[in-house]
XYZ file of C-alpha atoms in Angstrom:
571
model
C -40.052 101.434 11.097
C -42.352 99.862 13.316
C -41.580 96.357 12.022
C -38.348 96.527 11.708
C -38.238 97.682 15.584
C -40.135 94.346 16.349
C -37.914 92.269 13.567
C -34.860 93.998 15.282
C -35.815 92.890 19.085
C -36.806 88.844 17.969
C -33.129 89.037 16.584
C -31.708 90.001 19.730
C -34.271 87.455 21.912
C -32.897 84.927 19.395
C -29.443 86.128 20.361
C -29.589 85.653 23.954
C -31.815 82.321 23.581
C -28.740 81.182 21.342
C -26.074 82.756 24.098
C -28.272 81.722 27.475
C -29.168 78.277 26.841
C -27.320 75.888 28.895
C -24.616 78.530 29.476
C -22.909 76.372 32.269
C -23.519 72.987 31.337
C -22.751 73.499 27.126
C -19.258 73.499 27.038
C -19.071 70.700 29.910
C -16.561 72.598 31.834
C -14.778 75.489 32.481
C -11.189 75.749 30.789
C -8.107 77.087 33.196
C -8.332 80.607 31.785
C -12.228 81.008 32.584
C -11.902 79.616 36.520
C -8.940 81.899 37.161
C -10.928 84.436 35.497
C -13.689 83.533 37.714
C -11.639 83.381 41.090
C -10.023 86.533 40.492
C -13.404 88.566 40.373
C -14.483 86.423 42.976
C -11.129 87.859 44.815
C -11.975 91.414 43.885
C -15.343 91.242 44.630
C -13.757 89.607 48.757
C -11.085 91.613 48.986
C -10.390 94.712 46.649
C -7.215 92.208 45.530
C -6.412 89.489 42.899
C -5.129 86.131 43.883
C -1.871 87.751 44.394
C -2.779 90.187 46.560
C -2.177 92.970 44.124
C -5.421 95.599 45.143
C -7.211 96.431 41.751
C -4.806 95.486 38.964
C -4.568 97.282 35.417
C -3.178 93.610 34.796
C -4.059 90.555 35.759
C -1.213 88.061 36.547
C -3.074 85.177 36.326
C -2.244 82.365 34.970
C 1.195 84.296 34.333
C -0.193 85.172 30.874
C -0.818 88.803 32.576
C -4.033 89.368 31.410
C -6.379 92.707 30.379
C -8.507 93.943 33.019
C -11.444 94.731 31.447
C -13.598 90.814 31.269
C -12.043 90.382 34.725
C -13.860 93.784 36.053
C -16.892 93.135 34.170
C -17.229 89.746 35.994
C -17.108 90.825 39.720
C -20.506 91.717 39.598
C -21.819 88.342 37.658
C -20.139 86.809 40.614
C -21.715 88.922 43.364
C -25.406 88.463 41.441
C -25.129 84.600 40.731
C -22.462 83.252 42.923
C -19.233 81.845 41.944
C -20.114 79.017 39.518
C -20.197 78.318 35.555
C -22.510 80.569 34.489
C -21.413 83.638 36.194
C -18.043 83.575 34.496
C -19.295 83.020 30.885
C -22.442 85.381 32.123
C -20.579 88.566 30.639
C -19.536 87.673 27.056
C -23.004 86.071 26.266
C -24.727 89.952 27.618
C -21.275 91.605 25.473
C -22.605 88.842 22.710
C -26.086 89.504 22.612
C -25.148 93.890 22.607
C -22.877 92.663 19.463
C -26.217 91.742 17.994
C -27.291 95.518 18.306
C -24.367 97.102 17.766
C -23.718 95.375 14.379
C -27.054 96.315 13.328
C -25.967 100.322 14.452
C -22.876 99.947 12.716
C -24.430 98.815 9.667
C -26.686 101.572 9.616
C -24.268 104.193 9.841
C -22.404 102.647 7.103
C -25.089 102.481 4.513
C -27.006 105.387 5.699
C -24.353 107.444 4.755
C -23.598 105.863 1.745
C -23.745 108.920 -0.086
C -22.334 112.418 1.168
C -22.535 115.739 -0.345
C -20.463 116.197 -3.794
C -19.998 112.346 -4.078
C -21.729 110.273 -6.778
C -23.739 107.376 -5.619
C -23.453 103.962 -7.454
C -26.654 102.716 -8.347
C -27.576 100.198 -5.752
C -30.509 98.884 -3.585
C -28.746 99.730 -0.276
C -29.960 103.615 -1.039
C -29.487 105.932 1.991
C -32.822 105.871 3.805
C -34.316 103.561 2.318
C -35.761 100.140 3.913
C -33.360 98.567 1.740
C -30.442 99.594 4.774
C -32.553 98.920 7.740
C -33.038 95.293 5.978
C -29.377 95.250 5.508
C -28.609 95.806 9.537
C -31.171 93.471 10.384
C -29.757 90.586 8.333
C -26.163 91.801 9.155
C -27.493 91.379 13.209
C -29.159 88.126 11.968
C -26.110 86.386 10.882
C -24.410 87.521 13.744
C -27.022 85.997 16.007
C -26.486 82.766 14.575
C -22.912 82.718 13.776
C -20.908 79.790 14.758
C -17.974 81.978 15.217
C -19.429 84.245 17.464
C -21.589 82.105 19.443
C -18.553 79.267 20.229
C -16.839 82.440 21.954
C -19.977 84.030 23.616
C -20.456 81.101 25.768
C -17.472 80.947 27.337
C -15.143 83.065 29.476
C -12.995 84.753 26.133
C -11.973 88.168 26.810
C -11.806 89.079 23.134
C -15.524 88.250 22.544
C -15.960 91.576 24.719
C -13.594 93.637 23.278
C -15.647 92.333 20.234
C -18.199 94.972 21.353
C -16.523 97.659 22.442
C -14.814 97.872 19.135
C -17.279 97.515 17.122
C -19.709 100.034 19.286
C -16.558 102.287 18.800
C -16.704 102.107 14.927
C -20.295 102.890 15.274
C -20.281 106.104 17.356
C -17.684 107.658 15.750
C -19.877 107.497 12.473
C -22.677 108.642 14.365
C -20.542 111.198 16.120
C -19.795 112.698 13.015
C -23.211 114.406 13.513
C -23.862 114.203 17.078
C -20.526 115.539 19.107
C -21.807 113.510 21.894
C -21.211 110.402 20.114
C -17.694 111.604 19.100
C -17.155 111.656 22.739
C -18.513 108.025 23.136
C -16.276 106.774 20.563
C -13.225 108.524 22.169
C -13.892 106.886 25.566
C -14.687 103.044 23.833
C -11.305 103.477 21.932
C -9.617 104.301 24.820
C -11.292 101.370 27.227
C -10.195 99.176 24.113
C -6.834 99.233 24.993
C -7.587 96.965 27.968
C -9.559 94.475 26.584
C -7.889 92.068 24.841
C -4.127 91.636 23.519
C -4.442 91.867 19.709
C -6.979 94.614 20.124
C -3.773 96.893 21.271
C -2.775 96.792 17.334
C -6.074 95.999 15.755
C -7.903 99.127 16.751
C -5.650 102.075 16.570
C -5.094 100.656 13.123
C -8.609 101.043 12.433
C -9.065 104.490 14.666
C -6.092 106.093 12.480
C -8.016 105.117 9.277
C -11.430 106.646 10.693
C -9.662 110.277 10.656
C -7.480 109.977 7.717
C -11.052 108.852 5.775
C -13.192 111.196 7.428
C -10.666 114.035 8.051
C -12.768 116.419 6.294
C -16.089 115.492 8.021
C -14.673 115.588 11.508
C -16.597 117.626 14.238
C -15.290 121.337 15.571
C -12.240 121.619 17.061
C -13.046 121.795 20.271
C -14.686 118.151 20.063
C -11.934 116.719 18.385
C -9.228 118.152 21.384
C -11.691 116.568 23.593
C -11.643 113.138 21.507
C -8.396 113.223 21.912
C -8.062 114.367 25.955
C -10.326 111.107 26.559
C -8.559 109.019 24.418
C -5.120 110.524 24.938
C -6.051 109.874 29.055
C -6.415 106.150 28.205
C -3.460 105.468 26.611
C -1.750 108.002 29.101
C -2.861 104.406 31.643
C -2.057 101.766 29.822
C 1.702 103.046 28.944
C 3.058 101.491 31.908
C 1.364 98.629 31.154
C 3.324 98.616 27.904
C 6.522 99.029 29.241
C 5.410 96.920 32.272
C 8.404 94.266 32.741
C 5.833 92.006 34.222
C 3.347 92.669 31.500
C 5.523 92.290 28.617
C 6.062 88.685 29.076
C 5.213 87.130 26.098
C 6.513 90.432 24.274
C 10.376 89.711 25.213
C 9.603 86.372 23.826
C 10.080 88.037 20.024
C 11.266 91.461 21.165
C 14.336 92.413 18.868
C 16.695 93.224 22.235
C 16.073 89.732 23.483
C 18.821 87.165 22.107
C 17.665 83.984 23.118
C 14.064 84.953 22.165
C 11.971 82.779 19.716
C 10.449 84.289 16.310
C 8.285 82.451 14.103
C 9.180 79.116 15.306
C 12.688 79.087 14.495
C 15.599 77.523 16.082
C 17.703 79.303 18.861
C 19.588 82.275 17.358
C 23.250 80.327 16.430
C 26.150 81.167 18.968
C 27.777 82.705 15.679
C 25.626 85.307 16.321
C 26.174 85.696 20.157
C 30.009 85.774 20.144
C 29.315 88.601 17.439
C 27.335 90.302 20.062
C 29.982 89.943 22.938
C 31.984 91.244 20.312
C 30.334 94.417 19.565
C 29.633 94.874 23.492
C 33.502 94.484 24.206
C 34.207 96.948 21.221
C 31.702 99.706 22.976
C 28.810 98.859 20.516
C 26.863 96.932 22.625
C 23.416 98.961 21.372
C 24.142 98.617 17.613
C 25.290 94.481 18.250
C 21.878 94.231 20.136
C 20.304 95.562 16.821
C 21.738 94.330 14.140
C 22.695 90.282 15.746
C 19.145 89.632 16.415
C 17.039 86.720 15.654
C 13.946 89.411 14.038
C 16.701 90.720 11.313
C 18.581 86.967 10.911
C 15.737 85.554 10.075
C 13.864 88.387 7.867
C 14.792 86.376 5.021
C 12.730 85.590 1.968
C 11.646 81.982 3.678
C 10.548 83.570 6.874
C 8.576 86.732 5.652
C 6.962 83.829 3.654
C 5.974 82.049 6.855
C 4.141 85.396 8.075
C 2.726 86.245 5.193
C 1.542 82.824 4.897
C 0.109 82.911 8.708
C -1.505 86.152 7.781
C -3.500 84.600 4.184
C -4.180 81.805 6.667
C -6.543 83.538 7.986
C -8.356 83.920 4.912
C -8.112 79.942 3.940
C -11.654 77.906 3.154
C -11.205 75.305 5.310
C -10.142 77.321 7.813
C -13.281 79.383 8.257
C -15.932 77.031 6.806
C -14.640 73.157 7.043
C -12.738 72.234 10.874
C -11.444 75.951 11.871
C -8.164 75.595 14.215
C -8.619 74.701 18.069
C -10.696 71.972 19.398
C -12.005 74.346 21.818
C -12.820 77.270 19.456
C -15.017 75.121 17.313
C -17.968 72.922 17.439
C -16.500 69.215 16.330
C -16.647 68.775 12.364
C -17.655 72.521 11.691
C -15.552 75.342 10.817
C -16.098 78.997 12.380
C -18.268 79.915 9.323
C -21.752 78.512 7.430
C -20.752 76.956 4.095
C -23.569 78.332 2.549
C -22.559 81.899 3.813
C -19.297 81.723 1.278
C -21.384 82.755 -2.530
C -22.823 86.074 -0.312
C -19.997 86.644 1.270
C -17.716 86.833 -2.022
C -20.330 88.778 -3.913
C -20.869 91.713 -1.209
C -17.057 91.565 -1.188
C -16.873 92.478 -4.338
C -19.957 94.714 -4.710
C -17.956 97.007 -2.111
C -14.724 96.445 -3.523
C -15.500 97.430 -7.313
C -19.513 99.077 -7.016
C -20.007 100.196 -3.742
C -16.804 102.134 -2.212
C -16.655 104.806 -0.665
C -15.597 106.787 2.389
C -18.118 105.078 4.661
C -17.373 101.624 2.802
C -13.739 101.766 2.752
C -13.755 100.914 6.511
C -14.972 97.588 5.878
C -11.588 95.960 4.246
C -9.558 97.769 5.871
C -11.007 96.756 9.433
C -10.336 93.004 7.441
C -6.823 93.728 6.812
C -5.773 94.875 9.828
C -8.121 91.744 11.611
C -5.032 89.375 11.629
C -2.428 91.247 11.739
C -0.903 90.625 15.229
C -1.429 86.763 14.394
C 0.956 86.892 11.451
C 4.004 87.096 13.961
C 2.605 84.350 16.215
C 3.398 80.918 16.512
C -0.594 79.362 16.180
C -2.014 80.755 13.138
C -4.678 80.857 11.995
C -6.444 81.132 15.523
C -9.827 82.059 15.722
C -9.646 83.316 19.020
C -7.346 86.343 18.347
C -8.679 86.946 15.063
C -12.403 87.352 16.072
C -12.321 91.135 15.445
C -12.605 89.906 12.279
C -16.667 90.068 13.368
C -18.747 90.798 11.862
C -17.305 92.016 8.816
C -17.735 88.519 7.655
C -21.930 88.819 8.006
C -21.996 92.153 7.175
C -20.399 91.163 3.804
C -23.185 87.772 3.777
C -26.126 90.329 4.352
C -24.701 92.750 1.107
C -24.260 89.990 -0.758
C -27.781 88.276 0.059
C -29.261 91.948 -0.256
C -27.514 92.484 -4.073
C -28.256 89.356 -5.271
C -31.827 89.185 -4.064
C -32.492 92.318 -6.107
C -30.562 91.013 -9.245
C -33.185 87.833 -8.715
C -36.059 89.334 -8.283
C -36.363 90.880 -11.538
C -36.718 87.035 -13.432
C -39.741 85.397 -12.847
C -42.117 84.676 -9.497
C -40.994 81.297 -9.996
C -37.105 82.029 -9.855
C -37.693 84.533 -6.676
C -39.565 81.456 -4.747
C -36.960 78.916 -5.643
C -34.252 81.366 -4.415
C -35.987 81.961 -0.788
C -36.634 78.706 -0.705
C -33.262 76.923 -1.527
C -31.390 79.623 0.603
C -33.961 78.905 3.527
C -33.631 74.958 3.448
C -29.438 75.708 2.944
C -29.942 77.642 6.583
C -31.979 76.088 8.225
C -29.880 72.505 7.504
C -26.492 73.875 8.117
C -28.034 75.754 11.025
C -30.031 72.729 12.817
C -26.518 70.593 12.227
C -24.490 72.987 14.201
C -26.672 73.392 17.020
C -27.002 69.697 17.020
C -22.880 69.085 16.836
C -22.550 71.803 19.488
C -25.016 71.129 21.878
C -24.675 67.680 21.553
C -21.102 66.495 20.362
C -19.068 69.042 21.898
C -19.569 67.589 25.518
C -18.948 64.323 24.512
C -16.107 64.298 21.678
C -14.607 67.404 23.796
C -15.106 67.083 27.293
C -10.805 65.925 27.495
C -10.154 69.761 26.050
C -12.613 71.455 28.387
C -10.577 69.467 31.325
C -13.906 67.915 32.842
C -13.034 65.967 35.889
C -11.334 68.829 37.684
C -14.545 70.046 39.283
C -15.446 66.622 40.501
C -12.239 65.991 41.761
C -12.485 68.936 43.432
C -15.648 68.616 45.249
C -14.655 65.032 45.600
C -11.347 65.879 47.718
C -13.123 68.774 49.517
C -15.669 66.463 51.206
C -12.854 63.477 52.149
C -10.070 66.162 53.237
C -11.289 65.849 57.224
C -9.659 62.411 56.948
C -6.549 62.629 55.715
C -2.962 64.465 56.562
C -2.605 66.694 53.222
C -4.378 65.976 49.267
C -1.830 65.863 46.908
C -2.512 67.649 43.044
C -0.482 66.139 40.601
C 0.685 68.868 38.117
C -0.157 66.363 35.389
C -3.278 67.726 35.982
C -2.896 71.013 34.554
C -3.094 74.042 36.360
C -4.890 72.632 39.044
C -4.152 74.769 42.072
C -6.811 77.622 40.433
C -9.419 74.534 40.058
C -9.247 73.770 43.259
C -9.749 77.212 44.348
C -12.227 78.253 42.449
C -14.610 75.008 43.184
C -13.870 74.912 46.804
C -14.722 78.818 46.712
C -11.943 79.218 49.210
C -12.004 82.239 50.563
C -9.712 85.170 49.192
C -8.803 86.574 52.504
C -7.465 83.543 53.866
C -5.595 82.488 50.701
C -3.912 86.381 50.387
C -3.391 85.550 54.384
C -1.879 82.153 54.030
C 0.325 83.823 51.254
C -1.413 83.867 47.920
C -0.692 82.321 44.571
C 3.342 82.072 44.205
C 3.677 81.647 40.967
C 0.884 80.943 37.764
C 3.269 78.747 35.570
C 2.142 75.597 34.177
C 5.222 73.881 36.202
C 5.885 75.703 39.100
C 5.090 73.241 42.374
C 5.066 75.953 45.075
C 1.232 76.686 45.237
C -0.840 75.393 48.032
C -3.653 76.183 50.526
C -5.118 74.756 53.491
C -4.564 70.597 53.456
C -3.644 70.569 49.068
C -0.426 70.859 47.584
C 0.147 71.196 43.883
C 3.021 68.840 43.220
C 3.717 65.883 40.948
C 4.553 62.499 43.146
C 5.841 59.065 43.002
C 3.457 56.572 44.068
C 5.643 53.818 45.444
C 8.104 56.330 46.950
C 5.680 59.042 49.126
C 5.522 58.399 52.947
C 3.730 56.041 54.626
C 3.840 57.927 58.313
C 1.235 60.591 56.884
C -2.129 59.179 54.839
C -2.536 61.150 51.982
C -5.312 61.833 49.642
C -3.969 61.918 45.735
C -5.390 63.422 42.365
C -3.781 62.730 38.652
C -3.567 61.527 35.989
C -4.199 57.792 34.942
C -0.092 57.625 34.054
C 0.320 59.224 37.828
C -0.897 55.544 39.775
C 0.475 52.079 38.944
C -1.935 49.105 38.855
C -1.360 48.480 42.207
C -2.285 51.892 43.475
C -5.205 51.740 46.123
C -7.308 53.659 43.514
C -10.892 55.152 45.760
C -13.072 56.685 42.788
C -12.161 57.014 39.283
C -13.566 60.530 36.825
C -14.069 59.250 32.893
C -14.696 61.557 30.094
C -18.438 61.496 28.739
C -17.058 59.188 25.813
C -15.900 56.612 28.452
C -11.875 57.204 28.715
C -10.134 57.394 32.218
C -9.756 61.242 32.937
C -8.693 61.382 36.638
C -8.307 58.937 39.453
C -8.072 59.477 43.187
C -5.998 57.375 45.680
C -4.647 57.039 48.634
C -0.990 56.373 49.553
C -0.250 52.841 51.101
């Protein structure tokens, strides 16, 4: 026990080495969502109030993607302890990474330790309750974890999911426990319930997966009295985040495919036809305005064959090989040339599949697919799929399945000869530490220079840039083309929260909308040759935004040499 307490704690210092090194210079730069993250803690942590002026949101406007409170919270005091910079704001999900780590190995414990309950029959197996054979299994479960490309790429930077990450698996893990400790019951109620404001997919993913826990264990449950209060806590939660639900703000991207919205967009289709609207007036003219809202939708036009198809085939996507172990999806959720998965991880991962699937399942067990089935589930009805970002609650069912299958086919090996056992360690050590070393190397190394254009570096020297010249000009002009960069320009300037809510706060977080501006910037796209001459003006954008006669003052290039931003002055 001893060892594996000292195995266990190098995992997790591996962990945070992996999660902590070069936090804010590896990715280059901080994407939009991360520095309006960062400004709105830094807001809270002023003023009590977002960059709104809304006083301690359940919702986050943001970027007008209303986002979950919980990262946001978590982050005001990163920001108070290490300032408003880079690392602060990715600060939280590599500490929610790194207790991932632990909590995998927990969860994996409970699992297996409980493999077999009284008045079931055990299948003959190596991962026998008890036995060091499960404590190995959590520690190589937490292993994989620690070094997973998936889970890293998200734990250094600002991505609200890697959190809820934790707090769902943590929630699996107590309520196993809390089968025999009430107190963890308790736990589990109150991480459900927090779940809820974590992370957008999480909202379907985890009552999914809290539904199947009683169902499975309905017979194993605690007294009564803990269950009512499991469900007080929990019941509280949700009780809070109903108006969020029903939130008109909130449900933004919601009425996007909601069934009551005509002009609404499902599963990248066209516009519903006008066939289908004049049926509508029709019905609303005839007093069945309800029924015409139902049945003339785009959801029940287009739940054809050829569409249920499409989200089916979004949903297997999910599940595709050179998805998760060749290029993944996203530039930014991937290192260049890797997918989200080790290659070598695909033989254990298929045989602890099916060693649960057809030896191993039972009520503890069963959780594991069924957590996998419900994974991408609210990505099936999206338009980007597969996308590893709201599929990551996928982890780490995909190294706890690597460390079963590593664990049964070690013991199927070691029973040949010393000489098959040594070649197995040592193929399967070279295959890791090779596919390892080249990951690290094209994420520490390529990923700031192939990707520095999809981390939008430049915007923080432009910033910084314009902040220092301001003093000598009439106004600094943003272009738009610049991409969100009123929130940039806030967050590196630092400027303060009070004055911004005083000068009127953020009008409006859309990607187009020209209205934003503080102190001497405006956020606006310009003509060169036609702004005035009577006022001199500084101006940020785009290469396309000057022509070659622009009086161009510094120019910002991507590490692999292209033209990111320039900065001018008008004539």
């Amino acid at each position: 026990m001893k060892r594996t307490s000292w195995f266990l704690l190098f995992i997790i210092f591996l962990a945070a080495v992996l999660r902590l090194y070069q936090l804010g210079k590896t990715p280059i730069s901080l994407e939009w969502d991360e520095v309006a993250i960062g400004y709105d803690a830094y807001s809270i942590l002023k003023t009590g109030k977002d960059q709104f002026g809304k006083f301690l949101p359940l919702t986050f406007r943001s970027l007008d993607d209303y986002k979950p409170p919980i990262y946001e919270y978590v982050t005001i005091p990163s920001v108070a302890l290490f300032g408003l910079n880079e690392f602060s704001v990715r600060f939280p999900s590599a500490l929610f990474g790194v207790l991932t780590v632990l909590a995998t190995y927990w969860l994996v414990k409970e699992i297996f330790s409980a493999y077999s309950t009284p008045g079931e029959s055990r299948p003959a197996s190596p991962l026998r309750p008890a036995t060091p054979g499960v404590y190995k299994l959590g520690l190589l479960a937490a292993f994989f974890l620690a070094i997973s490309p998936w889970h890293l790429q998200f734990s250094r930077a600002a991505f609200e999911v890697n959190l809820s990450v934790f707090i769902t698996v943590a929630a699996v893990a107590s309520f196993l426990t809390g089968l025999k400790n009430s107190k963890y019951f308790l736990l589990s109620a109150f991480l459900f319930g927090i779940d809820l404001f974590s992370y957008h997919s999480t909202r379907v993913v985890t009552p999914l997966i809290l539904i199947s826990l009683f169902f499975i264990f309905n017979k194993q449950l605690p007294n009564r009295k803990t269950v009512f209060s499991f469900f007080l806590i929990y019941g509280l939660f949700f009780l809070g985040f109903l108006p969020i639900l029903f939130s008109a703000d909130a449900q933004i991207r919601f009425k996007a495919t909601n069934i009551f919205n005509p002009g609404a967009r499902y599963l990248d289709e066209k516009d519903l036809e006008k066939i289908y609207l004049d049926k509508r007036i029709y019905d609303k003219n005839a007093g069945f305005e309800t029924a015409g809202k139902i049945f003339h939708n785009q959801r029940l036009i287009y739940a054809d064959y050829d569409t249920l198809k499409k989200a089916f085939g979004k949903y297997i996507s999910h599940f595709g090989f050179e998805y998760l172990f060749i290029k993944g999806d996203a530039p930014l959720h991937h290192a260049p040339d890797f997918g989200l998965l080790y290659i070598w991880e695909l033989p254990f991962i298929l045989a602890g599949l099916f060693f649960i699937l057809y030896k191993g399942l039972n009520r503890y067990t069963l959780i594991l697919p069924l957590w996998m089935l419900f994974a991408p589930l609210p990505v099936a009805v999206t338009r980007e799929a597969p996308h590893a970002v709201r599929s990551e609650l996928f982890l780490p069912l995909f190294q706890i399945f690597t460390a079963v299958g590593v664990v049964i086919l070690f013991d199927k090996i070691k029973r040949e000869s010393k000489w098959v056992i040594v070649s197995f360690i040592f193929l399967g050590t070279f295959l890791l530490a090779v596919n390892n070393a080249y990951y690290l190397h094209q994420y520490y190394v390529h990923t700031n220079y192939e990707l520095s254009k999809n981390w939008l570096y430049g915007r923080k020297e432009a910033a910084l840039f314009t902040e220092r010249l301001k003093q000598n000009y009439d106004n600094v002009l943003v272009s738009m083309k610049v991409d969100m960069p009123y929130i940039f320009w806030l967050f590196y300037t630092k400027y303060s929260p009070a004055k911004y809510i005083a000068e009127g706060s953020t009008v409006s977080g859309g990607f187009a909308d020209e209205r934003n501006r503080f102190d001497k910037y405006e956020f606006r796209n310009f003509n060169y040759n036609e702004l005035p001459h009577e006022k001199k003006l500084l101006l940020v954008g785009i290469p396309a935004d000057f022509p070659p006669d622009a009086k161009i003052i510094k120019t910002i290039y991507y590490l692999d040499g292209k033209e990111a931003l320039k900065i001018a002055e008008n004539k």
